[in-house]
Amino acid sequence: MQHTPNSTELITSDIMNNRKSIKRLSIIIPAYNEEKTITQILDKIRDVRLIHEIEKEVIIVNDCSKDKTEEVVKDYMSNCNEMLIKYSVQPVNSGKGAAIHAGILQATGEYLLIQDADLEYDPFEYNTLLKPIVHGFADVVYGSRFMGGNPHRILFFWHTIGNRVLTFLSNMFSNLNLTDMETGYKVFRTDFIQQLPLKEKRFGFEPEVTLKIARIPLIRIYEVGISYYGRTYQEGKKINWKDGVRTIYCIVKYGFQTNSIVNKKAAVPLSKNN
């Protein structure tokens, strides 16, 4: 009987035989009450010139903000002809993970990157994240706040300990040696992540996507050092201890999950051409 490859085997075959070139980078920005900083982050993205003349596609997903985020974004879009910007609004406030899911579905670039709407992460480091990809080494790149000699704002001791503990637990289940699983800078090959059945709507997105992407056979995951300009709670930081508890739950839940890592309904045979 002839064997019909499943979705996981199709992805694995594509990793073995074909390396995806990158002409467009989709930049997903989940936004909730970010009227004070979103134009600054968009200016930074606009001013970045990506290596190899890679085109930028910005996808802003407004998670039902209560401030003037929508007004500010629409005004910016009406005055910016220098880059492609897509804008959508969630029907109800559903969480950062849900906004990222919506952005993933809209992405048309060969690779996509997640960018917070605040100023904690620096778009001028996109090229650092892209280098392992354009040089043909990586399918996924994580930006680590805990490696390299880049600037890091000194903030919360227990947050740092918590991040390291969560990364350690995630590594136990994924068999990776990441230093920063919770990082906000992650770059994924778009056709891979669009086939993952992602469920987590809040900050559980980070462990879920890490554990599921790590299960793809032969996936090439790299990590590079990045800067971190963290915010205090007074400045708008939203994550709290409840999200940490949820993260532990997600690590255990998806760590022990043994069913198919890809969404078979969404999966399609991947192109054999770059």
PDB file of C-alpha atoms in Angstrom:
ATOM      1  CA  MET A   1       0.000   0.000   0.000  1.00  0.00           C
ATOM      2  CA  GLN A   2       1.348   3.411  -0.948  1.00  0.00           C
ATOM      3  CA  HIS A   3       2.182   5.607   2.042  1.00  0.00           C
ATOM      4  CA  THR A   4       0.555   9.038   2.101  1.00  0.00           C
ATOM      5  CA  PRO A   5       2.745  11.473   4.041  1.00  0.00           C
ATOM      6  CA  ASN A   6       1.089  13.338   6.876  1.00  0.00           C
ATOM      7  CA  SER A   7       1.502  17.050   7.544  1.00  0.00           C
ATOM      8  CA  THR A   8       4.448  16.607   9.889  1.00  0.00           C
ATOM      9  CA  GLU A   9       6.310  14.540   7.290  1.00  0.00           C
ATOM     10  CA  LEU A  10       5.624  17.172   4.629  1.00  0.00           C
ATOM     11  CA  ILE A  11       7.184  19.875   6.787  1.00  0.00           C
ATOM     12  CA  THR A  12      10.148  17.646   7.633  1.00  0.00           C
ATOM     13  CA  SER A  13      10.704  16.827   3.969  1.00  0.00           C
ATOM     14  CA  ASP A  14      10.659  20.498   3.109  1.00  0.00           C
ATOM     15  CA  ILE A  15      13.244  21.248   5.801  1.00  0.00           C
ATOM     16  CA  MET A  16      15.519  18.521   4.427  1.00  0.00           C
ATOM     17  CA  ASN A  17      15.250  19.392   0.769  1.00  0.00           C
ATOM     18  CA  ASN A  18      14.413  23.079   0.466  1.00  0.00           C
ATOM     19  CA  ARG A  19      15.466  26.258   2.206  1.00  0.00           C
ATOM     20  CA  LYS A  20      13.006  29.111   2.100  1.00  0.00           C
ATOM     21  CA  SER A  21      14.372  32.355   0.695  1.00  0.00           C
ATOM     22  CA  ILE A  22      13.017  35.541   2.238  1.00  0.00           C
ATOM     23  CA  LYS A  23      11.700  38.449   0.226  1.00  0.00           C
ATOM     24  CA  ARG A  24       9.165  39.776   2.738  1.00  0.00           C
ATOM     25  CA  LEU A  25       9.103  39.878   6.530  1.00  0.00           C
ATOM     26  CA  SER A  26       5.684  40.081   8.180  1.00  0.00           C
ATOM     27  CA  ILE A  27       5.846  42.044  11.439  1.00  0.00           C
ATOM     28  CA  ILE A  28       2.895  41.266  13.731  1.00  0.00           C
ATOM     29  CA  ILE A  29       2.064  43.916  16.339  1.00  0.00           C
ATOM     30  CA  PRO A  30      -0.558  42.942  18.943  1.00  0.00           C
ATOM     31  CA  ALA A  31      -1.752  46.199  20.467  1.00  0.00           C
ATOM     32  CA  TYR A  32      -3.824  46.937  23.562  1.00  0.00           C
ATOM     33  CA  ASN A  33      -3.960  50.499  24.898  1.00  0.00           C
ATOM     34  CA  GLU A  34      -0.699  51.545  23.260  1.00  0.00           C
ATOM     35  CA  GLU A  35      -1.608  55.056  22.057  1.00  0.00           C
ATOM     36  CA  LYS A  36       1.473  56.550  23.754  1.00  0.00           C
ATOM     37  CA  THR A  37       4.097  54.374  22.059  1.00  0.00           C
ATOM     38  CA  ILE A  38       2.755  52.756  18.904  1.00  0.00           C
ATOM     39  CA  THR A  39       3.702  55.615  16.568  1.00  0.00           C
ATOM     40  CA  GLN A  40       7.238  55.535  17.965  1.00  0.00           C
ATOM     41  CA  ILE A  41       7.555  51.811  17.305  1.00  0.00           C
ATOM     42  CA  LEU A  42       6.120  52.257  13.801  1.00  0.00           C
ATOM     43  CA  ASP A  43       8.659  55.028  13.117  1.00  0.00           C
ATOM     44  CA  LYS A  44      11.462  52.691  14.204  1.00  0.00           C
ATOM     45  CA  ILE A  45      10.156  49.891  11.963  1.00  0.00           C
ATOM     46  CA  ARG A  46       9.850  52.325   9.040  1.00  0.00           C
ATOM     47  CA  ASP A  47      13.426  53.521   9.487  1.00  0.00           C
ATOM     48  CA  VAL A  48      14.941  50.028   9.584  1.00  0.00           C
ATOM     49  CA  ARG A  49      16.491  48.931   6.312  1.00  0.00           C
ATOM     50  CA  LEU A  50      16.470  45.159   6.253  1.00  0.00           C
ATOM     51  CA  ILE A  51      19.392  43.189   4.896  1.00  0.00           C
ATOM     52  CA  HIS A  52      19.095  41.744   1.390  1.00  0.00           C
ATOM     53  CA  GLU A  53      16.473  44.426   0.620  1.00  0.00           C
ATOM     54  CA  ILE A  54      13.788  42.398   2.405  1.00  0.00           C
ATOM     55  CA  GLU A  55      10.374  44.056   2.220  1.00  0.00           C
ATOM     56  CA  LYS A  56       8.405  44.802   5.407  1.00  0.00           C
ATOM     57  CA  GLU A  57       4.740  43.969   5.936  1.00  0.00           C
ATOM     58  CA  VAL A  58       3.361  45.411   9.197  1.00  0.00           C
ATOM     59  CA  ILE A  59       0.242  43.745  10.632  1.00  0.00           C
ATOM     60  CA  ILE A  60      -1.337  45.614  13.548  1.00  0.00           C
ATOM     61  CA  VAL A  61      -4.020  43.748  15.496  1.00  0.00           C
ATOM     62  CA  ASN A  62      -5.882  45.989  17.932  1.00  0.00           C
ATOM     63  CA  ASP A  63      -7.120  43.854  20.828  1.00  0.00           C
ATOM     64  CA  CYS A  64     -10.166  46.042  21.441  1.00  0.00           C
ATOM     65  CA  SER A  65      -8.212  48.903  23.026  1.00  0.00           C
ATOM     66  CA  LYS A  66     -10.055  51.351  25.256  1.00  0.00           C
ATOM     67  CA  ASP A  67      -7.787  54.303  24.520  1.00  0.00           C
ATOM     68  CA  LYS A  68      -7.052  56.100  21.234  1.00  0.00           C
ATOM     69  CA  THR A  69      -4.884  53.349  19.740  1.00  0.00           C
ATOM     70  CA  GLU A  70      -7.175  52.968  16.713  1.00  0.00           C
ATOM     71  CA  GLU A  71      -7.328  56.699  16.031  1.00  0.00           C
ATOM     72  CA  VAL A  72      -3.554  57.012  16.324  1.00  0.00           C
ATOM     73  CA  VAL A  73      -2.893  54.017  14.031  1.00  0.00           C
ATOM     74  CA  LYS A  74      -5.335  55.135  11.334  1.00  0.00           C
ATOM     75  CA  ASP A  75      -3.863  58.629  11.354  1.00  0.00           C
ATOM     76  CA  TYR A  76      -0.377  57.142  10.997  1.00  0.00           C
ATOM     77  CA  MET A  77      -1.469  54.919   8.112  1.00  0.00           C
ATOM     78  CA  SER A  78      -3.015  57.858   6.248  1.00  0.00           C
ATOM     79  CA  ASN A  79       0.335  59.657   6.342  1.00  0.00           C
ATOM     80  CA  CYS A  80       2.672  56.731   5.699  1.00  0.00           C
ATOM     81  CA  ASN A  81       3.213  55.511   2.159  1.00  0.00           C
ATOM     82  CA  GLU A  82       6.642  54.051   2.814  1.00  0.00           C
ATOM     83  CA  MET A  83       5.634  50.591   4.004  1.00  0.00           C
ATOM     84  CA  LEU A  84       2.750  48.155   3.785  1.00  0.00           C
ATOM     85  CA  ILE A  85       0.544  48.323   6.892  1.00  0.00           C
ATOM     86  CA  LYS A  86      -2.460  46.109   7.565  1.00  0.00           C
ATOM     87  CA  TYR A  87      -4.827  46.940  10.407  1.00  0.00           C
ATOM     88  CA  SER A  88      -7.578  44.909  12.054  1.00  0.00           C
ATOM     89  CA  VAL A  89      -9.552  45.016  15.300  1.00  0.00           C
ATOM     90  CA  GLN A  90     -10.508  42.045  17.440  1.00  0.00           C
ATOM     91  CA  PRO A  91     -14.295  41.830  18.029  1.00  0.00           C
ATOM     92  CA  VAL A  92     -13.696  41.531  21.786  1.00  0.00           C
ATOM     93  CA  ASN A  93     -10.650  41.809  24.017  1.00  0.00           C
ATOM     94  CA  SER A  94      -9.186  38.295  23.800  1.00  0.00           C
ATOM     95  CA  GLY A  95      -5.557  38.590  24.884  1.00  0.00           C
ATOM     96  CA  LYS A  96      -2.130  38.975  23.302  1.00  0.00           C
ATOM     97  CA  GLY A  97      -1.990  35.385  22.065  1.00  0.00           C
ATOM     98  CA  ALA A  98      -5.331  35.702  20.274  1.00  0.00           C
ATOM     99  CA  ALA A  99      -4.160  38.909  18.583  1.00  0.00           C
ATOM    100  CA  ILE A 100      -0.987  37.130  17.441  1.00  0.00           C
ATOM    101  CA  HIS A 101      -3.095  34.273  16.041  1.00  0.00           C
ATOM    102  CA  ALA A 102      -5.077  36.800  13.992  1.00  0.00           C
ATOM    103  CA  GLY A 103      -1.865  38.355  12.708  1.00  0.00           C
ATOM    104  CA  ILE A 104      -0.381  34.986  11.761  1.00  0.00           C
ATOM    105  CA  LEU A 105      -3.387  34.263   9.548  1.00  0.00           C
ATOM    106  CA  GLN A 106      -2.871  37.551   7.685  1.00  0.00           C
ATOM    107  CA  ALA A 107       0.877  37.167   7.150  1.00  0.00           C
ATOM    108  CA  THR A 108       2.088  36.864   3.547  1.00  0.00           C
ATOM    109  CA  GLY A 109       5.835  37.108   4.155  1.00  0.00           C
ATOM    110  CA  GLU A 110       8.014  34.019   3.989  1.00  0.00           C
ATOM    111  CA  TYR A 111       8.923  34.699   7.626  1.00  0.00           C
ATOM    112  CA  LEU A 112       7.108  36.532  10.382  1.00  0.00           C
ATOM    113  CA  LEU A 113       8.274  38.349  13.490  1.00  0.00           C
ATOM    114  CA  ILE A 114       6.338  39.335  16.611  1.00  0.00           C
ATOM    115  CA  GLN A 115       6.816  42.927  17.779  1.00  0.00           C
ATOM    116  CA  ASP A 116       5.258  44.357  20.939  1.00  0.00           C
ATOM    117  CA  ALA A 117       3.649  47.778  20.510  1.00  0.00           C
ATOM    118  CA  ASP A 118       5.616  49.242  23.415  1.00  0.00           C
ATOM    119  CA  LEU A 119       9.304  50.205  23.353  1.00  0.00           C
ATOM    120  CA  GLU A 120      10.785  47.223  25.216  1.00  0.00           C
ATOM    121  CA  TYR A 121      12.287  45.687  22.061  1.00  0.00           C
ATOM    122  CA  ASP A 122      14.310  47.537  19.429  1.00  0.00           C
ATOM    123  CA  PRO A 123      13.374  47.067  15.731  1.00  0.00           C
ATOM    124  CA  PHE A 124      16.893  48.116  14.762  1.00  0.00           C
ATOM    125  CA  GLU A 125      17.893  44.600  15.837  1.00  0.00           C
ATOM    126  CA  TYR A 126      15.726  42.905  13.176  1.00  0.00           C
ATOM    127  CA  ASN A 127      18.808  42.270  11.061  1.00  0.00           C
ATOM    128  CA  THR A 128      20.488  40.499  13.968  1.00  0.00           C
ATOM    129  CA  LEU A 129      17.488  38.188  14.157  1.00  0.00           C
ATOM    130  CA  LEU A 130      17.402  37.684  10.381  1.00  0.00           C
ATOM    131  CA  LYS A 131      21.083  36.856   9.818  1.00  0.00           C
ATOM    132  CA  PRO A 132      20.849  33.131  10.726  1.00  0.00           C
ATOM    133  CA  ILE A 133      17.900  32.891   8.325  1.00  0.00           C
ATOM    134  CA  VAL A 134      19.279  34.740   5.301  1.00  0.00           C
ATOM    135  CA  HIS A 135      22.585  32.872   5.681  1.00  0.00           C
ATOM    136  CA  GLY A 136      20.687  29.594   5.379  1.00  0.00           C
ATOM    137  CA  PHE A 137      21.123  28.260   8.906  1.00  0.00           C
ATOM    138  CA  ALA A 138      17.782  28.788  10.669  1.00  0.00           C
ATOM    139  CA  ASP A 139      14.035  28.222  10.310  1.00  0.00           C
ATOM    140  CA  VAL A 140      13.241  29.846  13.670  1.00  0.00           C
ATOM    141  CA  VAL A 141      15.169  32.511  15.618  1.00  0.00           C
ATOM    142  CA  TYR A 142      14.616  33.594  19.230  1.00  0.00           C
ATOM    143  CA  GLY A 143      16.015  36.858  20.552  1.00  0.00           C
ATOM    144  CA  SER A 144      17.464  36.317  24.029  1.00  0.00           C
ATOM    145  CA  ARG A 145      17.534  39.048  26.669  1.00  0.00           C
ATOM    146  CA  PHE A 146      20.000  36.974  28.696  1.00  0.00           C
ATOM    147  CA  MET A 147      22.881  36.530  26.278  1.00  0.00           C
ATOM    148  CA  GLY A 148      25.252  38.883  24.507  1.00  0.00           C
ATOM    149  CA  GLY A 149      26.533  42.314  25.473  1.00  0.00           C
ATOM    150  CA  ASN A 150      23.511  44.426  24.523  1.00  0.00           C
ATOM    151  CA  PRO A 151      21.839  46.961  26.862  1.00  0.00           C
ATOM    152  CA  HIS A 152      19.318  45.634  29.392  1.00  0.00           C
ATOM    153  CA  ARG A 153      17.294  47.785  31.726  1.00  0.00           C
ATOM    154  CA  ILE A 154      17.672  46.711  35.366  1.00  0.00           C
ATOM    155  CA  LEU A 155      14.219  46.034  36.824  1.00  0.00           C
ATOM    156  CA  PHE A 156      12.657  43.135  38.723  1.00  0.00           C
ATOM    157  CA  PHE A 157      14.759  40.425  40.395  1.00  0.00           C
ATOM    158  CA  TRP A 158      11.871  37.973  40.789  1.00  0.00           C
ATOM    159  CA  HIS A 159      10.757  38.462  37.180  1.00  0.00           C
ATOM    160  CA  THR A 160      14.241  37.451  36.061  1.00  0.00           C
ATOM    161  CA  ILE A 161      14.228  34.393  38.311  1.00  0.00           C
ATOM    162  CA  GLY A 162      10.733  33.524  37.101  1.00  0.00           C
ATOM    163  CA  ASN A 163      11.757  33.795  33.445  1.00  0.00           C
ATOM    164  CA  ARG A 164      14.739  31.530  34.010  1.00  0.00           C
ATOM    165  CA  VAL A 165      12.642  28.947  35.852  1.00  0.00           C
ATOM    166  CA  LEU A 166       9.988  28.950  33.110  1.00  0.00           C
ATOM    167  CA  THR A 167      12.657  28.622  30.419  1.00  0.00           C
ATOM    168  CA  PHE A 168      14.254  25.737  32.332  1.00  0.00           C
ATOM    169  CA  LEU A 169      10.923  23.902  32.602  1.00  0.00           C
ATOM    170  CA  SER A 170      10.188  24.492  28.920  1.00  0.00           C
ATOM    171  CA  ASN A 171      13.622  23.178  27.952  1.00  0.00           C
ATOM    172  CA  MET A 172      13.003  20.005  29.976  1.00  0.00           C
ATOM    173  CA  PHE A 173       9.989  19.152  27.829  1.00  0.00           C
ATOM    174  CA  SER A 174      11.230  20.508  24.481  1.00  0.00           C
ATOM    175  CA  ASN A 175      14.830  19.250  24.828  1.00  0.00           C
ATOM    176  CA  LEU A 176      16.073  22.665  23.710  1.00  0.00           C
ATOM    177  CA  ASN A 177      18.736  24.774  25.405  1.00  0.00           C
ATOM    178  CA  LEU A 178      17.106  28.182  25.063  1.00  0.00           C
ATOM    179  CA  THR A 179      18.092  30.923  27.488  1.00  0.00           C
ATOM    180  CA  ASP A 180      14.889  32.990  27.045  1.00  0.00           C
ATOM    181  CA  MET A 181      11.713  31.133  26.110  1.00  0.00           C
ATOM    182  CA  GLU A 182       9.558  34.109  27.175  1.00  0.00           C
ATOM    183  CA  THR A 183      11.239  36.587  24.834  1.00  0.00           C
ATOM    184  CA  GLY A 184       8.997  38.899  22.854  1.00  0.00           C
ATOM    185  CA  TYR A 185      11.221  38.614  19.764  1.00  0.00           C
ATOM    186  CA  LYS A 186      10.572  35.408  17.868  1.00  0.00           C
ATOM    187  CA  VAL A 187      10.948  34.872  14.113  1.00  0.00           C
ATOM    188  CA  PHE A 188       9.191  31.932  12.459  1.00  0.00           C
ATOM    189  CA  ARG A 189       8.955  30.540   8.992  1.00  0.00           C
ATOM    190  CA  THR A 190       5.389  31.538   8.131  1.00  0.00           C
ATOM    191  CA  ASP A 191       4.183  28.377   6.420  1.00  0.00           C
ATOM    192  CA  PHE A 192       5.313  26.330   9.430  1.00  0.00           C
ATOM    193  CA  ILE A 193       3.615  28.376  12.128  1.00  0.00           C
ATOM    194  CA  GLN A 194       0.437  28.787  10.092  1.00  0.00           C
ATOM    195  CA  GLN A 195       0.019  25.017  10.298  1.00  0.00           C
ATOM    196  CA  LEU A 196       0.409  24.783  14.073  1.00  0.00           C
ATOM    197  CA  PRO A 197      -2.879  24.389  16.009  1.00  0.00           C
ATOM    198  CA  LEU A 198      -2.266  27.243  18.437  1.00  0.00           C
ATOM    199  CA  LYS A 199      -4.817  27.622  21.243  1.00  0.00           C
ATOM    200  CA  GLU A 200      -3.478  29.936  23.956  1.00  0.00           C
ATOM    201  CA  LYS A 201      -5.025  33.413  23.896  1.00  0.00           C
ATOM    202  CA  ARG A 202      -2.880  35.194  26.479  1.00  0.00           C
ATOM    203  CA  PHE A 203       0.759  34.874  27.509  1.00  0.00           C
ATOM    204  CA  GLY A 204       0.501  31.091  27.294  1.00  0.00           C
ATOM    205  CA  PHE A 205       1.306  31.600  23.610  1.00  0.00           C
ATOM    206  CA  GLU A 206       5.036  31.628  24.389  1.00  0.00           C
ATOM    207  CA  PRO A 207       5.390  28.120  25.902  1.00  0.00           C
ATOM    208  CA  GLU A 208       2.787  26.631  23.569  1.00  0.00           C
ATOM    209  CA  VAL A 209       4.446  27.790  20.360  1.00  0.00           C
ATOM    210  CA  THR A 210       7.896  26.872  21.675  1.00  0.00           C
ATOM    211  CA  LEU A 211       6.921  23.320  22.622  1.00  0.00           C
ATOM    212  CA  LYS A 212       5.007  22.746  19.390  1.00  0.00           C
ATOM    213  CA  ILE A 213       7.611  24.199  17.040  1.00  0.00           C
ATOM    214  CA  ALA A 214      10.317  22.161  18.800  1.00  0.00           C
ATOM    215  CA  ARG A 215       8.499  18.941  17.891  1.00  0.00           C
ATOM    216  CA  ILE A 216       8.916  19.465  14.153  1.00  0.00           C
ATOM    217  CA  PRO A 217      11.627  16.981  13.151  1.00  0.00           C
ATOM    218  CA  LEU A 218      14.856  18.579  11.907  1.00  0.00           C
ATOM    219  CA  ILE A 219      13.646  22.124  12.662  1.00  0.00           C
ATOM    220  CA  ARG A 220      16.594  24.506  12.965  1.00  0.00           C
ATOM    221  CA  ILE A 221      16.161  26.864  15.924  1.00  0.00           C
ATOM    222  CA  TYR A 222      18.713  29.592  16.657  1.00  0.00           C
ATOM    223  CA  GLU A 223      19.033  32.153  19.430  1.00  0.00           C
ATOM    224  CA  VAL A 224      20.725  35.563  19.249  1.00  0.00           C
ATOM    225  CA  GLY A 225      21.378  38.204  21.899  1.00  0.00           C
ATOM    226  CA  ILE A 226      19.131  41.284  21.880  1.00  0.00           C
ATOM    227  CA  SER A 227      18.650  44.455  23.926  1.00  0.00           C
ATOM    228  CA  TYR A 228      15.800  44.895  26.380  1.00  0.00           C
ATOM    229  CA  TYR A 229      14.309  48.214  27.446  1.00  0.00           C
ATOM    230  CA  GLY A 230      11.774  46.903  29.959  1.00  0.00           C
ATOM    231  CA  ARG A 231       8.779  48.778  31.353  1.00  0.00           C
ATOM    232  CA  THR A 232       7.535  49.082  34.917  1.00  0.00           C
ATOM    233  CA  TYR A 233       3.888  48.483  35.788  1.00  0.00           C
ATOM    234  CA  GLN A 234       3.445  52.242  36.052  1.00  0.00           C
ATOM    235  CA  GLU A 235       4.715  52.526  32.480  1.00  0.00           C
ATOM    236  CA  GLY A 236       2.212  49.985  31.201  1.00  0.00           C
ATOM    237  CA  LYS A 237       3.633  46.488  31.787  1.00  0.00           C
ATOM    238  CA  LYS A 238       0.722  44.016  31.749  1.00  0.00           C
ATOM    239  CA  ILE A 239       2.051  40.558  32.665  1.00  0.00           C
ATOM    240  CA  ASN A 240       1.598  39.430  36.297  1.00  0.00           C
ATOM    241  CA  TRP A 241       2.034  36.404  38.571  1.00  0.00           C
ATOM    242  CA  LYS A 242      -1.193  34.818  37.310  1.00  0.00           C
ATOM    243  CA  ASP A 243       0.305  34.676  33.842  1.00  0.00           C
ATOM    244  CA  GLY A 244       3.335  32.917  35.325  1.00  0.00           C
ATOM    245  CA  VAL A 245       1.109  30.263  36.857  1.00  0.00           C
ATOM    246  CA  ARG A 246      -0.695  29.856  33.536  1.00  0.00           C
ATOM    247  CA  THR A 247       2.662  29.495  31.782  1.00  0.00           C
ATOM    248  CA  ILE A 248       3.639  26.595  34.079  1.00  0.00           C
ATOM    249  CA  TYR A 249       0.287  24.960  33.344  1.00  0.00           C
ATOM    250  CA  CYS A 250       0.852  25.373  29.589  1.00  0.00           C
ATOM    251  CA  ILE A 251       4.372  23.945  29.770  1.00  0.00           C
ATOM    252  CA  VAL A 252       3.066  20.813  31.493  1.00  0.00           C
ATOM    253  CA  LYS A 253      -0.023  20.572  29.271  1.00  0.00           C
ATOM    254  CA  TYR A 254       1.764  20.908  25.939  1.00  0.00           C
ATOM    255  CA  GLY A 255       4.876  19.183  27.194  1.00  0.00           C
ATOM    256  CA  PHE A 256       2.979  15.962  27.736  1.00  0.00           C
ATOM    257  CA  GLN A 257       0.803  16.371  24.661  1.00  0.00           C
ATOM    258  CA  THR A 258       1.615  13.676  22.132  1.00  0.00           C
ATOM    259  CA  ASN A 259      -0.953  14.260  19.381  1.00  0.00           C
ATOM    260  CA  SER A 260      -0.090  15.712  15.972  1.00  0.00           C
ATOM    261  CA  ILE A 261       1.743  19.018  16.158  1.00  0.00           C
ATOM    262  CA  VAL A 262       0.197  20.413  12.998  1.00  0.00           C
ATOM    263  CA  ASN A 263      -3.323  21.309  12.068  1.00  0.00           C
ATOM    264  CA  LYS A 264      -4.183  18.731   9.423  1.00  0.00           C
ATOM    265  CA  LYS A 265      -7.119  20.755   8.112  1.00  0.00           C
ATOM    266  CA  ALA A 266      -4.892  23.771   7.505  1.00  0.00           C
ATOM    267  CA  ALA A 267      -1.827  21.875   6.330  1.00  0.00           C
ATOM    268  CA  VAL A 268      -1.043  21.769   2.622  1.00  0.00           C
ATOM    269  CA  PRO A 269       1.826  20.209   0.721  1.00  0.00           C
ATOM    270  CA  LEU A 270       4.696  22.686   0.840  1.00  0.00           C
ATOM    271  CA  SER A 271       6.352  23.976  -2.295  1.00  0.00           C
ATOM    272  CA  LYS A 272       9.550  22.335  -3.474  1.00  0.00           C
ATOM    273  CA  ASN A 273      10.751  25.638  -4.828  1.00  0.00           C
ATOM    274  CA  ASN A 274      12.462  28.392  -2.881  1.00  0.00           C
TER     275      ASN A 274
END
